[in-house]
Each structure stands twice: as C-alpha cells, then as structure tokens.
Short mmCIF file of C-alpha atoms and ligand atoms in Angstrom, two decimals:
data_model
loop_
_atom_site.label_atom_id
_atom_site.label_comp_id
_atom_site.label_asym_id
_atom_site.label_seq_id
_atom_site.Cartn_x
_atom_site.Cartn_y
_atom_site.Cartn_z
CA MET W 1 -36.62 257.80 209.31
CA SER W 2 -37.76 258.40 213.40
CA ASP W 3 -37.62 261.37 215.49
CA LEU W 4 -35.41 259.57 218.12
CA VAL W 5 -31.94 260.17 219.61
CA LEU W 6 -29.75 257.30 221.05
CA VAL W 7 -27.16 259.01 223.70
CA LEU W 8 -24.35 257.12 224.94
CA ASN W 9 -21.94 257.85 227.82
CA SER W 10 -19.42 255.01 227.70
CA GLY W 11 -17.27 254.28 230.66
CA SER W 12 -13.78 252.50 231.06
CA SER W 13 -16.04 249.65 231.85
CA SER W 14 -20.12 250.70 231.85
CA LEU W 15 -22.35 251.73 228.76
CA LYS W 16 -25.60 254.25 229.51
CA TYR W 17 -27.76 254.20 227.13
CA GLN W 18 -30.60 255.76 226.27
CA LEU W 19 -33.36 256.65 224.07
CA VAL W 20 -34.51 259.81 223.63
CA GLN W 21 -36.97 262.07 221.57
CA PRO W 22 -35.39 265.38 222.01
CA GLU W 23 -38.30 267.99 221.16
CA SER W 24 -40.49 266.29 224.25
CA GLY W 25 -37.68 264.74 226.29
CA GLU W 26 -39.14 261.58 226.48
CA SER W 27 -37.02 258.84 227.63
CA ARG W 28 -38.41 255.73 225.90
CA VAL W 29 -35.95 253.32 227.02
CA ALA W 30 -32.76 253.44 229.70
CA GLY W 31 -29.82 251.26 230.96
CA LEU W 32 -26.86 250.68 231.66
CA ILE W 33 -24.29 247.83 231.07
CA GLY W 34 -21.70 247.51 233.77
CA ARG W 35 -18.44 244.98 234.62
CA ILE W 36 -17.52 245.75 230.69
CA GLY W 37 -14.17 243.00 230.49
CA GLU W 38 -15.24 240.93 233.55
CA PRO W 39 -15.53 236.87 233.04
CA GLU W 40 -19.35 236.18 232.40
CA TYR W 41 -20.27 240.22 231.43
CA PRO W 42 -19.69 241.63 227.86
CA ALA W 43 -16.08 241.57 226.60
CA ASP W 44 -15.46 244.79 225.49
CA HIS W 45 -17.66 248.06 224.48
CA GLU W 46 -19.08 245.89 220.81
CA ALA W 47 -20.66 243.45 222.53
CA ALA W 48 -21.90 246.02 225.47
CA LEU W 49 -23.27 247.93 222.93
CA VAL W 50 -25.21 244.57 221.20
CA ALA W 51 -26.51 243.72 224.64
CA ALA W 52 -27.79 247.16 224.68
CA PHE W 53 -29.73 247.21 221.36
CA GLU W 54 -31.00 243.75 222.46
CA ALA W 55 -32.56 245.35 225.99
CA ILE W 56 -33.33 248.11 223.39
CA ALA W 57 -35.12 245.94 221.02
CA ALA W 58 -36.69 243.86 223.72
CA ALA W 59 -38.72 247.45 224.50
CA GLY W 60 -39.75 247.15 220.86
CA TYR W 61 -37.28 249.58 219.03
CA ASP W 62 -35.62 248.01 216.06
CA LEU W 63 -33.12 250.63 216.03
CA ALA W 64 -31.52 249.37 212.56
CA ALA W 65 -35.44 249.42 211.10
CA LEU W 66 -36.42 252.18 212.86
CA GLY W 67 -33.98 254.59 211.65
CA LEU W 68 -32.35 257.23 214.44
CA ARG W 69 -31.89 260.71 213.85
CA ALA W 70 -28.81 260.34 215.37
CA VAL W 71 -26.43 259.03 218.23
CA GLY W 72 -25.44 261.29 220.82
CA HIS W 73 -21.73 260.51 222.14
CA ARG W 74 -20.93 261.91 225.77
CA VAL W 75 -17.49 263.11 225.67
CA VAL W 76 -15.30 264.23 228.65
CA HIS W 77 -12.41 266.26 227.11
CA GLY W 78 -12.58 268.55 224.31
CA GLY W 79 -9.84 270.02 224.88
CA ASP W 80 -9.33 273.43 223.21
CA GLN W 81 -10.44 272.63 219.99
CA PHE W 82 -14.24 270.91 220.45
CA TYR W 83 -16.66 273.85 222.09
CA ARG W 84 -19.70 272.58 220.32
CA PRO W 85 -21.03 269.48 219.60
CA THR W 86 -19.39 268.03 216.56
CA LEU W 87 -19.84 265.42 213.77
CA VAL W 88 -17.99 262.38 214.16
CA THR W 89 -15.43 261.71 211.87
CA ASP W 90 -12.36 259.65 211.32
CA GLU W 91 -10.39 262.70 211.93
CA VAL W 92 -12.45 263.68 215.13
CA GLU W 93 -12.04 260.62 216.50
CA ARG W 94 -8.38 261.10 215.73
CA GLU W 95 -8.35 264.59 218.02
CA ILE W 96 -10.60 262.89 220.25
CA GLU W 97 -7.54 260.23 220.74
CA ARG W 98 -5.42 262.79 221.08
CA LEU W 99 -6.65 264.13 224.13
CA ALA W 100 -6.88 260.87 225.76
CA GLU W 101 -3.28 262.71 227.01
CA LEU W 102 -5.46 265.60 229.30
CA ALA W 103 -7.66 262.96 230.30
CA PRO W 104 -6.53 259.27 230.40
CA LEU W 105 -9.06 257.38 232.62
CA HIS W 106 -12.06 259.11 230.13
CA ASN W 107 -11.36 259.59 226.77
CA PRO W 108 -10.41 256.47 225.65
CA ALA W 109 -13.63 254.56 227.19
CA ASN W 110 -15.21 256.99 225.26
CA LEU W 111 -13.58 256.85 222.12
CA ARG W 112 -14.34 252.71 222.32
CA GLY W 113 -18.26 253.06 222.63
CA ILE W 114 -18.25 255.35 219.63
CA ARG W 115 -15.75 253.39 217.46
CA SER W 116 -18.76 250.93 218.43
CA ALA W 117 -21.67 252.70 218.12
CA ARG W 118 -20.44 253.80 214.61
CA ALA W 119 -19.54 250.46 213.15
CA LEU W 120 -22.53 249.54 214.38
CA LEU W 121 -24.94 252.35 213.17
CA PRO W 122 -23.42 252.97 209.81
CA GLY W 123 -25.53 255.24 207.97
CA VAL W 124 -26.28 257.49 211.57
CA PRO W 125 -24.88 260.76 212.31
CA HIS W 126 -22.77 260.05 215.60
CA VAL W 127 -22.19 263.50 217.35
CA ALA W 128 -20.01 264.21 220.06
CA VAL W 129 -20.97 266.17 222.74
CA PHE W 130 -18.27 267.67 225.04
CA ASP W 131 -18.45 267.83 228.75
CA THR W 132 -15.58 270.95 228.95
CA ALA W 133 -17.31 272.79 225.44
CA PHE W 134 -19.89 275.00 227.85
CA PHE W 135 -16.82 276.65 229.42
CA HIS W 136 -14.27 276.74 226.50
CA GLY W 137 -14.51 280.67 226.87
CA LEU W 138 -14.12 281.16 230.73
CA PRO W 139 -12.70 284.70 230.69
CA ALA W 140 -8.71 284.97 230.98
CA ALA W 141 -8.16 285.46 234.23
CA ALA W 142 -10.63 282.57 235.51
CA ARG W 143 -9.07 279.91 233.26
CA THR W 144 -5.41 280.25 233.33
CA TYR W 145 -2.81 278.97 236.56
CA ALA W 146 -0.69 281.22 237.62
CA ILE W 147 2.15 279.27 237.13
CA ASP W 148 5.24 279.56 233.88
CA PRO W 149 3.10 280.27 230.64
CA ALA W 150 5.47 278.08 228.65
CA VAL W 151 5.13 275.20 230.68
CA ALA W 152 1.09 275.55 230.20
CA ALA W 153 1.28 275.56 226.87
CA ARG W 154 3.90 272.60 226.27
CA TYR W 155 1.36 270.95 228.60
CA GLY W 156 -2.15 272.16 227.84
CA ILE W 157 -2.37 273.31 231.20
CA ARG W 158 -5.18 275.85 231.77
CA ARG W 159 -8.99 275.33 233.65
CA TYR W 160 -11.20 273.52 230.83
CA GLY W 161 -14.52 273.10 233.82
CA PHE W 162 -16.21 270.08 232.93
CA HIS W 163 -19.92 268.54 233.85
CA GLY W 164 -20.60 271.82 231.39
CA THR W 165 -23.63 269.80 229.65
CA SER W 166 -25.11 269.81 233.29
CA HIS W 167 -24.46 273.39 233.98
CA GLU W 168 -25.34 275.18 230.66
CA TYR W 169 -28.91 272.76 230.39
CA VAL W 170 -29.56 273.31 234.27
CA ALA W 171 -28.79 277.76 233.61
CA GLY W 172 -31.08 277.66 230.40
CA GLN W 173 -34.25 277.28 232.23
CA VAL W 174 -33.47 278.79 235.53
CA PRO W 175 -34.60 282.22 233.02
CA GLN W 176 -37.33 280.64 232.35
CA LEU W 177 -38.40 279.49 235.65
CA LEU W 178 -38.60 282.58 236.77
CA ASP W 179 -39.29 284.74 233.47
CA ARG W 180 -36.87 286.58 233.70
CA ASP W 181 -34.44 287.57 230.44
CA PRO W 182 -31.30 285.35 230.10
CA ALA W 183 -29.38 287.94 229.24
CA THR W 184 -29.85 289.84 232.90
CA VAL W 185 -29.39 286.98 235.42
CA ASN W 186 -26.72 285.90 237.14
CA GLN W 187 -26.39 283.06 238.83
CA ILE W 188 -24.57 280.12 240.40
CA VAL W 189 -25.45 276.83 239.51
CA LEU W 190 -24.20 273.67 242.43
CA HIS W 191 -23.96 270.93 240.69
CA LEU W 192 -23.64 268.56 243.73
CA GLY W 193 -23.68 264.27 242.84
CA ASN W 194 -21.09 262.32 242.85
CA GLY W 195 -18.95 264.58 241.16
CA ALA W 196 -19.17 267.97 241.93
CA SER W 197 -18.72 271.04 240.34
CA ALA W 198 -20.64 274.98 240.58
CA SER W 199 -20.15 277.49 238.33
CA ALA W 200 -20.72 280.96 238.07
CA ILE W 201 -23.04 282.22 235.34
CA ALA W 202 -23.23 285.83 233.89
CA GLY W 203 -25.92 286.57 231.46
CA GLY W 204 -25.60 282.85 229.91
CA ARG W 205 -21.96 282.95 229.83
CA PRO W 206 -19.82 280.80 232.31
CA ILE W 207 -17.21 283.50 234.07
CA ASP W 208 -15.54 280.90 236.72
CA THR W 209 -16.23 277.00 237.75
CA SER W 210 -15.02 275.53 239.99
CA MET W 211 -13.28 271.81 238.54
CA GLY W 212 -10.34 272.71 236.38
CA PHE W 213 -7.80 271.03 234.57
CA THR W 214 -9.01 267.74 235.61
CA PRO W 215 -12.15 266.71 237.10
CA LEU W 216 -10.46 266.66 240.49
CA GLU W 217 -10.06 271.01 241.15
CA GLY W 218 -13.16 272.21 243.40
CA LEU W 219 -15.86 270.66 245.80
CA VAL W 220 -15.29 267.68 248.20
CA MET W 221 -16.85 265.08 245.85
CA GLY W 222 -17.58 261.12 246.82
CA THR W 223 -14.31 260.16 246.22
CA ARG W 224 -12.41 262.95 244.91
CA SER W 225 -10.24 265.31 247.17
CA GLY W 226 -10.86 268.40 245.31
CA ASP W 227 -8.96 271.49 245.80
CA LEU W 228 -5.48 271.18 248.03
CA ASP W 229 -2.54 272.70 248.59
CA PRO W 230 -0.29 271.33 245.81
CA GLY W 231 3.25 271.55 247.92
CA ILE W 232 0.91 267.71 249.28
CA LEU W 233 1.70 266.33 246.01
CA LEU W 234 5.17 267.18 246.36
CA HIS W 235 5.51 265.80 249.84
CA LEU W 236 3.70 262.77 249.42
CA ASP W 237 6.26 262.21 246.25
CA ARG W 238 9.64 262.79 248.24
CA ALA W 239 7.76 260.31 250.84
CA GLY W 240 8.03 257.76 248.15
CA MET W 241 4.05 257.64 246.88
CA THR W 242 4.38 257.10 242.90
CA ALA W 243 2.11 259.55 240.49
CA ALA W 244 -0.29 256.34 240.54
CA ASP W 245 -0.59 256.34 244.26
CA LEU W 246 -1.18 259.68 243.74
CA ASP W 247 -4.18 259.02 241.44
CA ALA W 248 -5.91 256.35 243.12
CA LEU W 249 -5.16 259.08 246.59
CA LEU W 250 -7.08 261.47 245.20
CA ASN W 251 -9.71 259.95 243.26
CA GLN W 252 -10.60 257.11 244.63
CA HIS W 253 -9.30 257.42 248.05
CA SER W 254 -10.48 260.66 248.92
CA GLY W 255 -13.47 263.05 249.35
CA LEU W 256 -16.43 261.66 251.65
CA ARG W 257 -15.29 257.83 251.12
CA GLY W 258 -11.96 259.28 252.36
CA MET W 259 -13.23 261.24 255.24
CA ALA W 260 -15.67 259.44 256.36
CA GLY W 261 -16.01 255.49 254.45
CA ALA W 262 -18.50 256.66 252.59
CA ASN W 263 -18.97 258.27 249.73
CA ASP W 264 -23.15 257.61 248.67
CA PHE W 265 -24.30 260.56 250.84
CA ARG W 266 -27.74 259.14 252.09
CA GLU W 267 -25.02 256.37 253.73
CA LEU W 268 -22.89 259.68 255.09
CA SER W 269 -26.34 261.24 256.10
CA ALA W 270 -27.34 257.91 258.07
CA MET W 271 -23.86 257.83 259.31
CA VAL W 272 -24.26 262.00 260.73
CA GLU W 273 -27.62 261.54 262.42
CA ALA W 274 -26.54 258.41 264.32
CA GLY W 275 -23.44 260.69 265.84
CA ASP W 276 -20.40 259.22 263.70
CA SER W 277 -17.80 262.43 263.96
CA ALA W 278 -15.54 261.37 261.10
CA ALA W 279 -18.70 261.64 259.08
CA GLN W 280 -20.12 264.82 260.69
CA LEU W 281 -16.35 266.25 260.06
CA ALA W 282 -16.78 264.92 256.39
CA TYR W 283 -20.08 266.76 256.32
CA ALA W 284 -18.94 270.10 257.44
CA VAL W 285 -15.81 269.72 255.53
CA TYR W 286 -18.50 269.20 252.00
CA LEU W 287 -20.35 272.19 253.76
CA HIS W 288 -17.19 274.28 254.17
CA ARG W 289 -15.73 274.11 250.53
CA LEU W 290 -19.06 274.72 249.35
CA ARG W 291 -19.77 277.65 251.25
CA ARG W 292 -16.04 278.95 250.00
CA TYR W 293 -17.19 279.01 246.34
CA ILE W 294 -20.72 280.20 246.53
CA GLY W 295 -18.84 283.30 248.52
CA ALA W 296 -16.04 283.46 245.48
CA TYR W 297 -18.98 283.46 242.83
CA LEU W 298 -21.34 286.11 244.72
CA ILE W 299 -18.39 288.60 244.55
CA GLU W 300 -17.61 287.57 240.93
CA LEU W 301 -20.90 288.12 239.97
CA GLY W 302 -21.08 291.20 241.80
CA GLY W 303 -24.02 289.35 242.93
CA ALA W 304 -26.38 287.30 242.21
CA ASP W 305 -30.24 286.64 241.13
CA ALA W 306 -30.43 282.68 241.10
CA ILE W 307 -28.55 279.97 243.06
CA THR W 308 -29.59 276.38 241.40
CA PHE W 309 -28.90 273.05 243.16
CA THR W 310 -28.98 270.50 241.13
CA ALA W 311 -27.40 266.48 240.23
CA GLY W 312 -28.19 263.98 243.26
CA VAL W 313 -26.96 265.52 246.54
CA GLY W 314 -28.47 269.11 244.96
CA GLU W 315 -31.97 268.10 244.09
CA ASN W 316 -32.60 265.79 247.20
CA SER W 317 -30.50 266.73 249.84
CA VAL W 318 -32.91 269.06 252.15
CA ALA W 319 -30.24 269.69 254.69
CA VAL W 320 -27.42 270.66 252.31
CA ARG W 321 -29.55 273.62 250.40
CA ALA W 322 -30.24 274.28 254.07
CA ASP W 323 -26.53 274.21 255.54
CA ALA W 324 -25.10 275.72 252.25
CA LEU W 325 -27.37 278.91 252.33
CA ALA W 326 -27.58 279.45 256.23
CA GLY W 327 -27.01 282.68 257.56
CA LEU W 328 -26.74 284.59 254.79
CA ASP W 329 -30.03 286.81 255.14
CA ARG W 330 -27.79 290.13 254.68
CA PHE W 331 -26.62 288.89 251.41
CA GLY W 332 -30.87 288.34 250.21
CA ILE W 333 -30.24 284.63 250.25
CA ALA W 334 -32.44 282.43 252.48
CA VAL W 335 -34.19 278.89 251.73
CA ASP W 336 -37.58 278.97 252.69
CA PRO W 337 -37.46 275.49 255.03
CA GLU W 338 -41.39 274.54 254.41
CA ARG W 339 -40.70 274.78 249.89
CA ASN W 340 -37.39 273.12 250.89
CA ALA W 341 -38.77 270.45 252.15
CA ALA W 342 -41.58 269.54 250.03
CA PRO W 343 -41.20 266.00 248.02
CA ALA W 344 -40.91 267.57 245.01
CA ARG W 345 -39.26 266.31 241.57
CA SER W 346 -39.47 268.94 239.47
CA ALA W 347 -37.95 271.91 238.80
CA ARG W 348 -39.21 274.98 241.88
CA VAL W 349 -38.28 277.52 243.84
CA ILE W 350 -37.32 277.11 247.34
CA SER W 351 -36.66 280.54 248.67
CA PRO W 352 -39.47 282.81 250.13
CA ALA W 353 -41.86 284.56 248.26
CA GLY W 354 -40.47 288.08 246.74
CA ALA W 355 -36.36 286.95 248.14
CA PRO W 356 -34.07 289.11 246.31
CA VAL W 357 -32.03 286.15 245.38
CA ALA W 358 -33.70 282.84 244.14
CA VAL W 359 -32.99 279.58 245.07
CA LEU W 360 -34.24 276.43 243.25
CA VAL W 361 -33.97 273.00 242.52
CA VAL W 362 -33.51 272.16 239.03
CA PRO W 363 -33.05 268.34 238.00
CA THR W 364 -30.80 267.84 235.55
CA ASP W 365 -30.96 265.97 232.65
CA GLU W 366 -27.39 265.45 230.32
CA GLU W 367 -28.89 262.80 228.76
CA LEU W 368 -31.58 264.92 227.14
CA ALA W 369 -28.90 267.75 226.27
CA ILE W 370 -26.60 265.64 224.99
CA ALA W 371 -29.90 264.54 222.34
CA ARG W 372 -30.98 268.02 221.75
CA ALA W 373 -27.44 268.65 220.28
CA ALA W 374 -27.31 265.72 218.44
CA ALA W 375 -30.72 266.38 217.06
CA GLU W 376 -29.37 269.78 216.53
CA VAL W 377 -26.02 268.78 214.45
CA ALA W 378 -27.75 266.01 212.37
CA THR W 379 -30.52 268.55 211.19
CA GLY W 380 -27.75 270.48 209.54
CA GLN W 381 -26.06 267.39 207.78
CA PRO W 382 -27.10 266.15 203.54
CA ASP W 383 -28.73 263.06 204.24
P1 LIG M 401 -25.44 261.37 241.43
O1 LIG M 401 -23.48 261.74 239.96
O2 LIG M 401 -25.73 262.98 240.15
O3 LIG M 401 -25.67 260.52 240.55
O4 LIG M 401 -25.25 261.69 242.19
C1 LIG M 401 -25.44 260.40 243.29
C2 LIG M 401 -25.46 261.23 244.44
O5 LIG M 401 -26.78 261.93 244.97
C3 LIG M 401 -25.01 259.83 245.72
O6 LIG M 401 -24.29 260.47 246.64
C4 LIG M 401 -26.12 259.87 246.01
O7 LIG M 401 -26.27 259.27 247.51
C5 LIG M 401 -26.63 261.04 246.16
N1 LIG M 401 -28.57 260.64 246.45
C6 LIG M 401 -29.17 260.78 245.68
N2 LIG M 401 -30.15 260.52 245.85
C7 LIG M 401 -30.06 260.84 247.35
C8 LIG M 401 -31.03 261.22 248.34
N3 LIG M 401 -32.57 260.81 248.52
N4 LIG M 401 -31.32 262.33 249.44
C9 LIG M 401 -29.47 262.47 249.09
N5 LIG M 401 -28.37 262.02 248.45
C10 LIG M 401 -29.15 261.54 247.91
#
C-alpha cells in the first residue's frame, strides 16, 4: 500500500482532486474537472472521476495498483450529528443525503462524488470531512438564533458555521508560529476568499463564527450578500419575488459582484484604482463589515493575541490587510507596511516586532487538512 490519500471536493458541476502525502504535506497531483453534465464534458460525477483517475495515471500514479491509504471527501453540511471526520458507510451516505435539506446546493453534489468514488475504489476507506464540524461545539449563546425555539428545533435552525476545516487548520498553526501554548492563545481568523468568514477562537475552541445556518451570513463575499436585515426578504417576498429569486439574488448576484459587477478581487481592486465609484463603494462596504466582525470578536474574546488572514484575498491583498486593521493602534493592533507588502507565500507575521497583537498571514490548505483527517480515521480501521 502507498502512503497517499486522494482528496475529493465534489461540487454541483465540478470535481477537484488532489493526491497528497499527508505527513509531509506534499501534493503529488492536483486538478479540477469542470462543466460536468455539459455537452462534450464528463456526463456525470462518475465519468469525471474516471477522467481524474486518467489524469492522475498520466502523472505516474495508477490508483488501482498503488493502493491508497484513504479517500478524503469534503462534505459541506454535517448537521448536528457529524462533528468529526467519519468513515463513510451506507448509513452515513443516507444521513448525508438527509442533510441535503439543510444544504440543497452542496450535499447532493458531495454525495454524488462519494458514491462514484466508493464504486470505483471499493477496497479503500472513504472518509467524510465536514465543513461544519469545527463549529459544532459553539457556545449556546453564539449558536442560537433569537426565534421561537419550537420553530428552530423543528427546522434544525442554529448557527452551524462553515469553512471549519480551514479555520481549524489555520488556527492550529498560529500558536506554533508564535511559539505559544495553544491553550493560551485567543485568536481571530479571517478566511477571505470568494466565500468569506471570520471566527473567534479561544484556546483552540471556536466561540463564534460569522457564517450561520447557511454559508450566506456574515461577511460580504464575492457573490453573496452576507448579513442583511431579514425584513428585506419579507419585503421582497411581498413584492412578488419567489424563494428561487431571492436565492439567486443573495447567493449569486450580491456581494462584490452585485455591487460592482466583479466578484474577483483583483478585478475589483483594479476598478477601485481606476476610480470606479461602484467598486469604491463595494470595497468600503466589504471593509466596513469585516471591521465590524473584528471589533465584535475582540470583545467576545476579551482581547486577541493573534489576528490571521487566509484564503485568496486574505493571503494576497496587501490593501485589505492594511485597511482592515488601520487605526487600531490603541488596541495594540498594527500592520507593518514593509512586512505586509513583502512578496512572501509562506506563513508569516506582518505586525511590527514586539506588537501586543500578532497579525499573521497563514496560507490555508483544506486539501491537506482533509488528507490528514482521512489518514487518521483510516489508520484506526481494520484492513
Ligand atoms: P479563494 O476562494 O480562497 O480561492 O479566493 C478567491 C479570491 O481570491 C478571488 O476573489 C481572487 O480574486 C482573490 N485573489 C487571488 N489572488 C489575489 C491577489 N493576488 N490579489 C487580490 N486578490 C486575489
């Protein structure tokens, strides 16, 4: 048997795959198959997986002959029942299917990937790693919406939180980077990608996070609105918009794209520089929301030891990092302009030497985190 883990992230029309050595973190092959179901493209997830296996074989890894340690599957929603990486059985598949009620866009696609992979690689342990798992134990005050508890219980309404694999992975690195005991570190993690979320973590345990019942709540994102007054939905409903209209509005036509016409942050930044007023307003709204969460989490934590930026925007945008924390010196928070602008790719501190609050950039690696979790679960399984 090889020491490799195959990580699969199966979306509605795409399949991301990566062959990873979990201990070293080395990625051997990675790729993305898109447009599943469109003419001239793989007809379904099983065909996409066959194509992925061919690409992996072309890179020198014959998966059938190699013997994988495990296949790790990203699953968006684990509901209340899945809060650790879980060996997939038929029963687990049925539960993930049932949870599609809570994540209609994601779980069915995740499940298609799992079913296809189990059919094609039957002798390998398949492990589901849930985006919600890290936030399962949020304190009651943070996970509860202030609505009729009978309604909440009946419809499974609570703050679940998402991007958990990333928040956990990044938060796990910060104490090491600062050479501190993890139990003593209060931290804020800002996962700023196309999707975006913030979390407050005390001694390794999350105490709050910005995404909620769905991945729509919280920060302004590439195409999603983040927080808004729920009364707006009632108003638009009364004005004749359907649930499908609202879904499309809030998930696809809001956020940076909705406000400025561009969801890619590089494009938005170029528009801001060029003086585009819609882009400037979108950037201002994005930062306003982000700073509001940073402020809230500083208070919830009773002060932070570290604030960490991750994901596409967080790892790459010098301006967002500087603007998000500008003018906070009185809280011991500052970004060193030179450190911030240094063209580094690795995890690093960007606050001035000796600053009371460490500000960091830590590249996230959800695939590696999933590979490690899958290898750990598989190790506990009989052959
Ligand atoms: P993710 O979802 O983590 O892949 O992040 C995607 C987002 O990161 C997109 O909005 C990209 O425009 C943004 N991004 C990637 N590279 C850069 C960069 N060099 N500067 C600013 N934003 C970037």
